[in-house]
Short mmCIF file of C-alpha atoms in Angstrom, two decimals:
data_model
loop_
_atom_site.label_atom_id
_atom_site.label_comp_id
_atom_site.label_asym_id
_atom_site.label_seq_id
_atom_site.Cartn_x
_atom_site.Cartn_y
_atom_site.Cartn_z
CA MET A 7 0.00 0.00 0.00
CA ALA A 8 1.36 3.42 -0.98
CA LYS A 9 2.34 5.72 1.85
CA LYS A 10 0.16 8.74 2.42
CA VAL A 11 1.84 11.91 1.18
CA ARG A 12 2.60 14.40 3.95
CA SER A 13 4.21 17.24 1.94
CA TRP A 14 3.11 18.35 -1.51
CA ALA A 15 5.26 20.80 -3.46
CA GLY A 16 4.90 22.63 -6.76
CA LEU A 17 8.13 24.06 -8.17
CA ASP A 18 8.29 26.87 -10.69
CA VAL A 19 11.79 26.24 -12.02
CA HIS A 20 14.05 28.78 -13.73
CA SER A 21 17.77 28.76 -14.38
CA ALA A 22 18.60 31.20 -11.57
CA LYS A 23 15.74 30.68 -9.14
CA VAL A 24 13.00 28.30 -8.05
CA VAL A 25 9.72 29.21 -6.38
CA ALA A 26 8.33 26.39 -4.25
CA CYS A 27 4.73 26.26 -3.08
CA VAL A 28 4.38 23.66 -0.32
CA VAL A 29 1.22 22.23 1.25
CA ASP A 30 1.34 20.30 4.52
CA ALA A 31 -1.32 17.58 4.26
CA GLU A 32 -1.81 17.38 8.02
CA SER A 33 -2.25 21.07 8.84
CA GLY A 34 -3.47 22.21 5.41
CA GLU A 35 -0.99 25.09 5.61
CA MET A 36 0.40 26.47 2.35
CA SER A 37 3.77 28.20 2.29
CA VAL A 38 5.85 29.79 -0.45
CA HIS A 39 9.64 29.59 -0.56
CA ARG A 40 12.10 31.28 -2.89
CA LEU A 41 15.14 29.12 -3.59
CA PRO A 42 18.28 29.53 -5.69
CA GLY A 43 18.39 27.65 -8.99
CA ASP A 44 21.15 25.34 -7.75
CA THR A 45 19.88 21.76 -8.06
CA ALA A 46 21.57 20.52 -4.88
CA LYS A 47 19.93 23.24 -2.79
CA VAL A 48 16.48 22.59 -4.26
CA VAL A 49 16.86 18.86 -3.58
CA ALA A 50 18.04 19.52 -0.02
CA PHE A 51 14.98 21.71 0.60
CA CYS A 52 12.53 19.11 -0.76
CA ALA A 53 14.24 16.24 1.07
CA GLY A 54 14.01 18.24 4.29
CA LEU A 55 10.22 18.54 4.15
CA PRO A 56 8.17 16.22 6.38
CA GLY A 57 7.81 13.05 4.35
CA PRO A 58 6.59 11.25 2.42
CA THR A 59 6.96 14.07 -0.12
CA ARG A 60 5.69 14.42 -3.67
CA VAL A 61 6.99 17.20 -5.93
CA ALA A 62 6.01 18.46 -9.38
CA TYR A 63 7.55 20.83 -11.87
CA GLU A 64 7.05 21.56 -15.56
CA ALA A 65 9.29 20.00 -18.16
CA GLY A 66 11.42 22.76 -19.62
CA PRO A 67 14.87 23.97 -20.67
CA THR A 68 16.47 22.97 -17.37
CA GLY A 69 16.13 19.31 -18.40
CA PHE A 70 15.64 16.29 -16.18
CA GLY A 71 18.61 16.57 -13.83
CA LEU A 72 16.47 17.93 -11.00
CA ALA A 73 14.01 15.04 -11.28
CA ARG A 74 16.80 12.46 -11.18
CA ALA A 75 18.37 14.12 -8.15
CA LEU A 76 15.02 14.23 -6.33
CA VAL A 77 14.34 10.56 -7.01
CA ALA A 78 17.85 9.67 -5.84
CA ALA A 79 17.15 11.56 -2.60
CA GLY A 80 13.96 9.56 -2.02
CA VAL A 81 11.56 12.31 -3.11
CA GLU A 82 8.80 11.32 -5.53
CA CYS A 83 8.77 13.66 -8.52
CA VAL A 84 6.22 14.27 -11.26
CA ILE A 85 7.43 16.04 -14.40
CA ALA A 86 4.39 17.79 -15.83
CA ALA A 87 3.75 18.29 -19.54
CA PRO A 88 3.47 22.10 -19.91
CA GLY A 89 1.00 22.01 -22.79
CA LYS A 90 -1.50 19.93 -20.79
CA ILE A 91 -1.64 22.00 -17.61
CA GLU A 92 -5.11 23.41 -17.02
CA ARG A 93 -5.09 27.21 -16.97
CA PRO A 94 -8.31 29.18 -16.43
CA ALA A 95 -9.16 31.36 -19.44
CA GLN A 96 -9.80 34.39 -17.26
CA ASP A 97 -6.48 34.01 -15.42
CA ARG A 98 -4.25 36.35 -17.42
CA VAL A 99 -1.90 37.33 -14.61
CA LYS A 100 1.09 35.01 -14.66
CA THR A 101 3.60 35.02 -11.80
CA ASP A 102 6.08 32.42 -10.57
CA GLN A 103 4.20 32.05 -7.29
CA ARG A 104 0.84 31.52 -8.98
CA ASP A 105 2.36 28.96 -11.34
CA ALA A 106 3.87 27.05 -8.41
CA GLU A 107 0.57 27.17 -6.54
CA ARG A 108 -1.34 25.89 -9.57
CA LEU A 109 1.13 23.02 -9.93
CA VAL A 110 0.78 21.88 -6.33
CA ARG A 111 -3.03 22.06 -6.44
CA LEU A 112 -3.18 19.99 -9.64
CA LEU A 113 -0.63 17.57 -8.21
CA MET A 114 -2.75 16.99 -5.13
CA ILE A 115 -5.81 16.01 -7.17
CA GLY A 116 -3.85 13.94 -9.70
CA ALA A 117 -4.64 16.29 -12.60
CA LEU A 118 -1.12 16.57 -14.04
CA HIS A 119 -0.06 14.74 -17.20
CA ALA A 120 3.32 13.25 -16.36
CA VAL A 121 6.25 13.17 -18.77
CA ARG A 122 8.35 10.00 -18.68
CA LEU A 123 11.77 10.52 -17.12
CA PRO A 124 14.33 9.50 -19.75
CA GLY A 125 17.62 7.84 -18.92
CA VAL A 126 20.82 9.86 -19.04
CA GLU A 127 21.96 8.23 -22.30
CA GLU A 128 18.55 8.74 -23.90
CA GLU A 129 18.53 12.43 -22.98
CA ALA A 130 22.04 12.85 -24.39
CA LEU A 131 20.92 11.25 -27.66
CA ARG A 132 17.91 13.60 -27.76
CA ASP A 133 20.27 16.56 -27.40
CA LEU A 134 22.33 15.27 -30.32
CA VAL A 135 19.20 14.95 -32.47
CA ARG A 136 18.17 18.50 -31.55
CA ALA A 137 21.64 19.73 -32.47
CA ARG A 138 21.34 18.00 -35.84
CA GLU A 139 17.96 19.64 -36.50
CA ASP A 140 19.35 23.05 -35.54
CA LEU A 141 22.26 22.47 -37.87
CA ARG A 142 19.96 21.49 -40.72
CA GLY A 143 18.15 24.80 -40.27
CA ASP A 144 21.46 26.69 -40.29
CA LEU A 145 22.52 24.85 -43.45
CA MET A 146 19.25 25.65 -45.22
CA ARG A 147 19.58 29.35 -44.36
CA ALA A 148 23.22 29.43 -45.51
CA ARG A 149 22.27 27.85 -48.84
CA ASN A 150 19.43 30.32 -49.29
CA ARG A 151 21.76 33.26 -48.65
CA LEU A 152 24.16 32.05 -51.33
CA GLY A 153 21.36 31.32 -53.80
CA LYS A 154 19.84 34.80 -53.37
CA LEU A 155 23.24 36.45 -53.74
CA LEU A 156 23.92 34.71 -57.05
CA LEU A 157 20.44 35.54 -58.26
CA ARG A 158 21.09 39.26 -57.66
CA TYR A 159 24.07 38.94 -60.00
CA ASP A 160 21.99 36.96 -62.50
CA VAL A 161 24.10 33.84 -62.00
CA ARG A 162 21.93 30.76 -62.50
CA TYR A 163 22.57 27.07 -62.25
CA GLU A 164 21.28 25.08 -65.21
CA GLY A 165 20.45 21.94 -63.27
CA THR A 166 17.05 21.50 -61.64
CA TRP A 167 17.10 18.22 -59.72
CA ASP A 168 20.74 18.02 -58.64
CA ARG A 169 21.15 21.12 -56.51
CA TRP A 170 23.54 20.71 -53.60
CA THR A 171 25.05 17.59 -55.09
CA ALA A 172 28.77 17.15 -55.87
CA ARG A 173 28.14 18.45 -59.39
CA HIS A 174 26.41 21.57 -58.08
CA ARG A 175 29.20 22.12 -55.54
CA ALA A 176 31.82 21.92 -58.30
CA TRP A 177 29.88 24.50 -60.31
CA LEU A 178 29.68 26.85 -57.32
CA SER A 179 33.45 26.70 -56.84
CA LYS A 180 33.94 27.99 -60.40
CA VAL A 181 31.55 30.95 -60.13
CA GLU A 182 33.36 34.25 -60.64
CA LEU A 183 31.79 37.64 -60.09
CA ALA A 184 33.21 40.74 -61.72
CA GLU A 185 33.79 42.81 -58.58
CA ARG A 186 36.43 41.68 -56.09
CA GLY A 187 34.25 42.52 -53.10
CA ALA A 188 31.33 40.66 -54.64
CA GLN A 189 33.49 37.60 -55.30
CA ALA A 190 34.59 37.41 -51.67
CA THR A 191 30.99 37.09 -50.48
CA PRO A 192 30.01 33.83 -52.24
CA LEU A 193 33.35 32.32 -51.23
CA ASP A 194 32.57 33.09 -47.60
CA TYR A 195 29.04 31.69 -47.92
CA LEU A 196 30.37 28.58 -49.63
CA GLY A 197 32.93 28.02 -46.88
CA ALA A 198 30.17 28.25 -44.27
CA ILE A 199 28.06 25.73 -46.20
CA ASP A 200 30.96 23.28 -46.45
CA ALA A 201 31.65 23.56 -42.72
CA LEU A 202 28.00 23.02 -41.84
CA THR A 203 27.81 20.02 -44.17
CA ILE A 204 30.80 18.38 -42.50
CA ARG A 205 29.34 19.03 -39.04
CA ARG A 206 26.01 17.51 -40.12
CA GLU A 207 27.71 14.37 -41.41
CA GLN A 208 29.68 14.00 -38.17
CA LEU A 209 26.54 14.38 -36.06
CA GLU A 210 24.61 11.87 -38.17
CA THR A 211 27.46 9.37 -37.85
CA THR A 212 27.54 9.79 -34.07
CA ILE A 213 23.76 9.49 -33.78
CA GLY A 214 23.81 6.33 -35.88
CA GLU A 215 26.50 4.79 -33.71
CA LEU A 216 24.74 5.64 -30.44
CA ALA A 217 21.36 4.44 -31.72
CA GLN A 218 22.71 0.95 -32.38
CA PRO A 219 21.58 -1.59 -29.74
CA ARG A 220 24.34 -2.67 -27.45
CA PRO A 221 25.30 -6.36 -27.65
CA GLY A 222 24.00 -8.37 -24.74
CA PRO A 223 26.15 -10.57 -22.52
CA ARG A 224 27.46 -13.62 -24.31
CA THR A 225 26.40 -17.00 -22.98
CA SER A 226 29.25 -19.43 -22.54
CA PRO A 227 28.78 -23.02 -23.78
CA ALA A 228 29.03 -24.29 -20.21
CA SER A 229 26.26 -22.07 -18.92
CA GLY A 230 24.11 -22.87 -21.94
CA ALA A 231 24.46 -26.60 -21.31
CA CYS A 232 23.64 -26.14 -17.66
CA ALA A 233 20.51 -24.14 -18.48
CA GLY A 234 19.24 -26.86 -20.78
CA SER A 235 20.05 -29.76 -18.47
CA THR A 236 17.24 -31.89 -17.11
CA HIS A 237 19.25 -33.25 -14.21
#
């Protein structure tokens, strides 16, 4: 049977500060505490509350390190999906304290949609994938800048379906504009595109390697024979 929660806490988490709204289940008292953003200090505060304790905060840019630290300290933690938190339509005043209070009230009635806590390796792989997507956006913008520049000088590539292939890259390297200053610009853009392309390939290689399933423990012939024995 699950232990009855004594302390409920809603945390409004920011990089430099955390606002904690705590409800004592026995007395019904609600208190607000302003904490530094340091994870260790937030965990120490939550672990010091009369237990058992259940805490909630919104998933956000600070990641999942706080949740892991709370769980390791014996504090139950719910990571709430921000887009599914009920917010009254007429409530237009948003403050850290009100957000923390809303979190703790929804936590107490089980109205929060929890986000699964990923493992450390999984979160690292997610960060790599995000980096790749950011890089793809940078590469697209760099290519567009070069394409628009050449268009202003009425320089056009004859191919239609093979843009940004090796053939197109070779053509770009031979483009010469009349003005020296103008010629320096496409060379700079092209260098940026090449660098971004290399970075994208490196990231994709790393992601592919990390996404491969790890080989399981090998079973020795002796152990296999023992497992299949009927004696």
